[in-house]
PDB file of C-alpha atoms in Angstrom:
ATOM      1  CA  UNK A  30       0.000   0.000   0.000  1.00  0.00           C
ATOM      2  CA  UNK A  31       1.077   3.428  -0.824  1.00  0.00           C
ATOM      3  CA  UNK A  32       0.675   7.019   0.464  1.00  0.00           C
ATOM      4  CA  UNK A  33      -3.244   7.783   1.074  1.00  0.00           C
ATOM      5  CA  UNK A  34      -4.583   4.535   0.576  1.00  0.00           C
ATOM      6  CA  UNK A  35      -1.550   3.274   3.319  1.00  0.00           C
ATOM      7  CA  UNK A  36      -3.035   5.832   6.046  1.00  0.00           C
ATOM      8  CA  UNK A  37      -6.762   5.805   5.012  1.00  0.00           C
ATOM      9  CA  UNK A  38      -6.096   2.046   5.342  1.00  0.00           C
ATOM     10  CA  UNK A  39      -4.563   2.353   8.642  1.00  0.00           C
ATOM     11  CA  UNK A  40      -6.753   4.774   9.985  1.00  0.00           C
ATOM     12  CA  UNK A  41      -9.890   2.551   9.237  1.00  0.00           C
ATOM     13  CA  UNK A  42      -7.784  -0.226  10.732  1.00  0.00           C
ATOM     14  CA  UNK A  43      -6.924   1.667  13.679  1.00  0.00           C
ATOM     15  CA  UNK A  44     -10.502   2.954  14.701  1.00  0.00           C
ATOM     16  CA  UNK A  45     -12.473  -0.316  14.009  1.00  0.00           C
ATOM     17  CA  UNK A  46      -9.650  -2.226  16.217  1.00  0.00           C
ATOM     18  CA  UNK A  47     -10.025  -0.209  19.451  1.00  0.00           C
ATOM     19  CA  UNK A  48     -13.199   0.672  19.288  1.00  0.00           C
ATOM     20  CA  UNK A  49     -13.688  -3.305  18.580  1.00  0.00           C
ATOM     21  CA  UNK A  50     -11.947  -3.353  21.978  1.00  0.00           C
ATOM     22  CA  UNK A  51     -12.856  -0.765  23.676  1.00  0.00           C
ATOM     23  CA  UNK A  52     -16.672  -0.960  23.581  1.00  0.00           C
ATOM     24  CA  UNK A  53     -16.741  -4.031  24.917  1.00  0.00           C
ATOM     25  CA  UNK A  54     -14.723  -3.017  28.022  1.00  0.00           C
ATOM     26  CA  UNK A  55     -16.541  -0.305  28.720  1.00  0.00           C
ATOM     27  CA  UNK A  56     -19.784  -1.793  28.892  1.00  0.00           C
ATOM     28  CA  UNK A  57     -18.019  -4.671  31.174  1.00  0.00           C
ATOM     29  CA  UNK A  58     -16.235  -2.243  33.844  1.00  0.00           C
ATOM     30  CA  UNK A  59     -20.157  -0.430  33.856  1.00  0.00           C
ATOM     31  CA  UNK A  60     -21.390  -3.983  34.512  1.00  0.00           C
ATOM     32  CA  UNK A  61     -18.797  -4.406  37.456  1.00  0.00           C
ATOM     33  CA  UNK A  62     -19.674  -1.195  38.812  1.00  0.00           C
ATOM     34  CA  UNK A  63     -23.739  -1.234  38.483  1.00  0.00           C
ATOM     35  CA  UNK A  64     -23.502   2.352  37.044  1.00  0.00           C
ATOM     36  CA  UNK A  65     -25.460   0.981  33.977  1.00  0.00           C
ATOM     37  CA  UNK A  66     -27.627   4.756  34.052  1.00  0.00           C
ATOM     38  CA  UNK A  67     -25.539   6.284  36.141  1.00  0.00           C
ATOM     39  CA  UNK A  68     -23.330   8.950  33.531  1.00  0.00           C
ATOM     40  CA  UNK A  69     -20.174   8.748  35.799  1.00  0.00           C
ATOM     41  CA  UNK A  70     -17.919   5.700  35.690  1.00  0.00           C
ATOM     42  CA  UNK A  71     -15.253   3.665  35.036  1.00  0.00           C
ATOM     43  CA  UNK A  72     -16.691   2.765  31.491  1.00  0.00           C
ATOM     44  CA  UNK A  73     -16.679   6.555  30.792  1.00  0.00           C
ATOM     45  CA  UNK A  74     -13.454   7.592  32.068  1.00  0.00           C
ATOM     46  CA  UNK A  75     -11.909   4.616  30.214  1.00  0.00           C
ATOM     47  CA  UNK A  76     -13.795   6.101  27.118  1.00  0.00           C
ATOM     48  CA  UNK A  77     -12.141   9.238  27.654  1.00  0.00           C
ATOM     49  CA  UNK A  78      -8.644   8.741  28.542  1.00  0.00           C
ATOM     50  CA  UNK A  79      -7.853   5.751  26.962  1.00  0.00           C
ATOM     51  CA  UNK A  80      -9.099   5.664  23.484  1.00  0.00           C
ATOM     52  CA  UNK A  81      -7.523   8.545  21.740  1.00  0.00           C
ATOM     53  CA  UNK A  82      -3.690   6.988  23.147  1.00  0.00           C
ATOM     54  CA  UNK A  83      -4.507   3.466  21.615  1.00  0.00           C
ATOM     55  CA  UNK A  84      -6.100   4.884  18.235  1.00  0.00           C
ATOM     56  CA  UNK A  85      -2.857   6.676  18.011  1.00  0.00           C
ATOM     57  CA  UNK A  86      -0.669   3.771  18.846  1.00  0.00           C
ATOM     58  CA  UNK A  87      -2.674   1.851  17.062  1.00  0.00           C
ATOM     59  CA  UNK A  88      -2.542   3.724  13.727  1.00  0.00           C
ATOM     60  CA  UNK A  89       1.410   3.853  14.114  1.00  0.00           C
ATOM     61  CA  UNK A  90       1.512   0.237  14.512  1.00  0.00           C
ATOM     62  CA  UNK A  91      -0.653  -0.465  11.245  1.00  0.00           C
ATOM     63  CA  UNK A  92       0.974   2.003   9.387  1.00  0.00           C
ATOM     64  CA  UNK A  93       4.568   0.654   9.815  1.00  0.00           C
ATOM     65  CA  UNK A  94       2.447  -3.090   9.068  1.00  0.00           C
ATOM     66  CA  UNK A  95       1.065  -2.003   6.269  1.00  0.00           C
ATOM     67  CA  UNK A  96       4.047  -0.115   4.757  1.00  0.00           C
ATOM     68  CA  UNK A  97       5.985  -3.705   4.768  1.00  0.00           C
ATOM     69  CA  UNK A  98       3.803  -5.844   3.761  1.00  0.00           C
ATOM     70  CA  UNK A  99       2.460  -6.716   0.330  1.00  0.00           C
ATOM     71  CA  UNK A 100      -0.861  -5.111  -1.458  1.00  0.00           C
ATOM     72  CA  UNK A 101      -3.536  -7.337  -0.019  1.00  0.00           C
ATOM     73  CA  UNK A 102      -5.614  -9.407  -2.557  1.00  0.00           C
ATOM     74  CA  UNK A 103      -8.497 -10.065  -0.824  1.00  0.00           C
ATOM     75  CA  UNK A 104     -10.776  -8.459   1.677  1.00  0.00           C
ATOM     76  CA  UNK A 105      -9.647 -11.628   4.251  1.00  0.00           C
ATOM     77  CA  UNK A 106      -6.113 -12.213   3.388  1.00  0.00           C
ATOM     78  CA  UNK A 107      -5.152 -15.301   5.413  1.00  0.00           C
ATOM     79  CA  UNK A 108      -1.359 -14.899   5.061  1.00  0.00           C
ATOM     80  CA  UNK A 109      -1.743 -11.184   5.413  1.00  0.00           C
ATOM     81  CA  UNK A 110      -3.047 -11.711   9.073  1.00  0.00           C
ATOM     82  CA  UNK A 111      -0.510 -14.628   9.517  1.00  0.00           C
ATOM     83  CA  UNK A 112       1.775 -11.789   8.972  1.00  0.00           C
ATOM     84  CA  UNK A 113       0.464  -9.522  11.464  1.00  0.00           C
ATOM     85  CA  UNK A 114      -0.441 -11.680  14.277  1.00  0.00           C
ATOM     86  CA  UNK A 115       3.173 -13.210  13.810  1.00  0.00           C
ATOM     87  CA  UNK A 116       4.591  -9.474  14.723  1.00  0.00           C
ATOM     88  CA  UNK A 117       2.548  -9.319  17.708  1.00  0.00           C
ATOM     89  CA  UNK A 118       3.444 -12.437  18.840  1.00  0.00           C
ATOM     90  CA  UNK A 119       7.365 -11.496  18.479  1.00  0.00           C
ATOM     91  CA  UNK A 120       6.444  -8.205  20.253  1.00  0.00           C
ATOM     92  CA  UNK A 121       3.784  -9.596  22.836  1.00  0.00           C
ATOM     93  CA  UNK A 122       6.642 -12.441  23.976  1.00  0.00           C
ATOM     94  CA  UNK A 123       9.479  -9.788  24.724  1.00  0.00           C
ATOM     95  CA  UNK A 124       6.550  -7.803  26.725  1.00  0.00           C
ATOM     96  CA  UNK A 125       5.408 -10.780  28.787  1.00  0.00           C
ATOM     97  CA  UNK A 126       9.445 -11.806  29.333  1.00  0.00           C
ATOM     98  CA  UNK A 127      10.027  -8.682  30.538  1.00  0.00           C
ATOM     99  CA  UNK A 128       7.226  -8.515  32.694  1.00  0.00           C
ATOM    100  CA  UNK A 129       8.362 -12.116  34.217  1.00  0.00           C
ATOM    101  CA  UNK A 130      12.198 -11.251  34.517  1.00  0.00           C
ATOM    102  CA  UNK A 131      11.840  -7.920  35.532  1.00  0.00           C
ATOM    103  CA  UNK A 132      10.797  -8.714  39.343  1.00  0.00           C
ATOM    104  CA  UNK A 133      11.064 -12.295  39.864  1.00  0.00           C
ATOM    105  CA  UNK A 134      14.345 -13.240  42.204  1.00  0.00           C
ATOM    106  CA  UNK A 135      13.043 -16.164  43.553  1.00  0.00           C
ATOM    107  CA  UNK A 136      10.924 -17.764  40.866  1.00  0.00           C
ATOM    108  CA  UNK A 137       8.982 -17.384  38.182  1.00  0.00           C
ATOM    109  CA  UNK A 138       5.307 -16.749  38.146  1.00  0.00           C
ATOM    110  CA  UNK A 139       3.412 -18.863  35.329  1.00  0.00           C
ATOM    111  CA  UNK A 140       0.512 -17.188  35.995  1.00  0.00           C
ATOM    112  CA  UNK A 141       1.303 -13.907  34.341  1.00  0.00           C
ATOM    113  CA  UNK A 142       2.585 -16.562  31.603  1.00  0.00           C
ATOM    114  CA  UNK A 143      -1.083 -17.904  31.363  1.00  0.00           C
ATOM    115  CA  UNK A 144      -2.513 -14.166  31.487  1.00  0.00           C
ATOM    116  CA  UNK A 145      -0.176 -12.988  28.274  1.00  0.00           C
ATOM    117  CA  UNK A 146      -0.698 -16.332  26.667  1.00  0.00           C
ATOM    118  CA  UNK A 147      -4.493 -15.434  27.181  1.00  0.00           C
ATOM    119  CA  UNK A 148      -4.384 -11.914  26.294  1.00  0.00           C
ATOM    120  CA  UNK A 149      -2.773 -12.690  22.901  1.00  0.00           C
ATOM    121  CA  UNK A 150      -5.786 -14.909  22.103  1.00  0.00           C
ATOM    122  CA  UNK A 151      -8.075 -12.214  23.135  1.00  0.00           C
ATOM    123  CA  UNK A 152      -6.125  -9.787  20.397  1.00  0.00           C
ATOM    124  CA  UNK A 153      -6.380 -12.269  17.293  1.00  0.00           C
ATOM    125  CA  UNK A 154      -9.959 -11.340  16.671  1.00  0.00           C
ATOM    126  CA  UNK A 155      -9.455  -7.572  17.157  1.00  0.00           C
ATOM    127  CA  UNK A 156      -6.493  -7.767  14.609  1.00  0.00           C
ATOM    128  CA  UNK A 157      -8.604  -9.702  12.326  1.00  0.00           C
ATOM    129  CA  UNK A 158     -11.598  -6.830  12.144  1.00  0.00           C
ATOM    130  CA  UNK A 159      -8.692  -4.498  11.628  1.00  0.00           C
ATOM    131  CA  UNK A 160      -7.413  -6.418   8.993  1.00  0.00           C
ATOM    132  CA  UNK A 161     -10.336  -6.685   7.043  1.00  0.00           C
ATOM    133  CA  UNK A 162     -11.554  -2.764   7.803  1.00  0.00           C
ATOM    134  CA  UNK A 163      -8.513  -1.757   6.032  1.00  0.00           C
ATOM    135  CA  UNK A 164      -8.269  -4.186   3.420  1.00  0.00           C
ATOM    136  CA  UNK A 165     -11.776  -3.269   2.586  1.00  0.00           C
ATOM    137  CA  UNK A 166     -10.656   0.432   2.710  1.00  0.00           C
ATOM    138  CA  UNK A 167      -8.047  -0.130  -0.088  1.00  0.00           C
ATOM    139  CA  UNK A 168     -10.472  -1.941  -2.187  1.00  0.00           C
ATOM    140  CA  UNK A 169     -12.792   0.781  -1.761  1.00  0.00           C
ATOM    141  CA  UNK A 170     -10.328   3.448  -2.683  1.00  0.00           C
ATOM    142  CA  UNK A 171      -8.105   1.603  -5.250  1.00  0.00           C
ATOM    143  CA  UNK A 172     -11.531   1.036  -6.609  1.00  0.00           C
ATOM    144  CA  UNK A 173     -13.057   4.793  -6.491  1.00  0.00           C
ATOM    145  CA  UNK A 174      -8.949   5.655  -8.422  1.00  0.00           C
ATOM    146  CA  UNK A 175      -9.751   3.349 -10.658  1.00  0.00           C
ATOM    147  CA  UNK A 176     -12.850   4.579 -11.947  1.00  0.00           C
ATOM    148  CA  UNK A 177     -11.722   7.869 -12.001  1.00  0.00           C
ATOM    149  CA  UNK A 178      -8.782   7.120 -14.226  1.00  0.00           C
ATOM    150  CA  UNK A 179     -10.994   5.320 -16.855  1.00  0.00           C
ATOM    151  CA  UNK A 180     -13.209   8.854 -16.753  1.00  0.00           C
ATOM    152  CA  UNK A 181     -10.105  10.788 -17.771  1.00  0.00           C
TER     153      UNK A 181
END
């Protein structure tokens, strides 16, 4: 992908994926709290704070993605997501190895091995919706350059 369709693709990618994400935690931690009509909570502040810091990190992380990889050729490219989910796997182990080095004299907790282990299941599907939002993105604007060009 290249220049606009690269960072309309990436921001599609980027707001699908946390909002994917975020919604659903939102509604859980106003759950937890029994503030479901109360307006001030958890949910909300979580809403607030939180969201605009991943959709940024999460559009740098798609754009450098996208930038490397190859055009996609579908709107669910299988080896495309392969791709992805095998970069977050590289970068979700040195998190997790850090986490369990970084304090443990003694010995080694497995549980916060089971919790990242876990967690990285929890992220395939969120990668996968922002996969497809912006693969469907470039179709739609390779698509809408395309028809131009055959106007001209």
């Amino acid at each position: 992908m290249r220049s606009w369709s690269l960072v309309c693709a990436s921001c599609s990618a980027s707001f699908i994926s946390v909002l994917s994400f975020v919604i659903p935690f939102c509604l859980f931690l106003n759950y937890r709290q029994n503030h479901l009509i109360h307006v001030v909570s958890d949910g909300m502040e979580v809403m607030m704070y939180l969201t605009p810091i991943l959709i940024i990190l999460a559009f740098m992380f798609y754009l450098i993605v996208f930038a490397v990889l190859k055009l996609p050729t579908q709107v669910f490219d299988v080896f495309q997501f392969l791709k992805i989910s095998f970069v977050i796997l590289i970068a979700w182990t040195f998190l997790v190895a850090m986490i369990l080095f970084e304090d443990q004299v003694y010995q080694i907790d497995f549980s916060t091995l089971k919790i990242g282990v876990l967690m990285y299941f929890i992220m395939l599907p969120i990668l996968v919706l922002g996969c497809m939002s912006a693969n469907s993105c470039y179709f739609l604007m390779s698509k809408k350059i395309n028809d131009k060009k055959l106007l001209w």
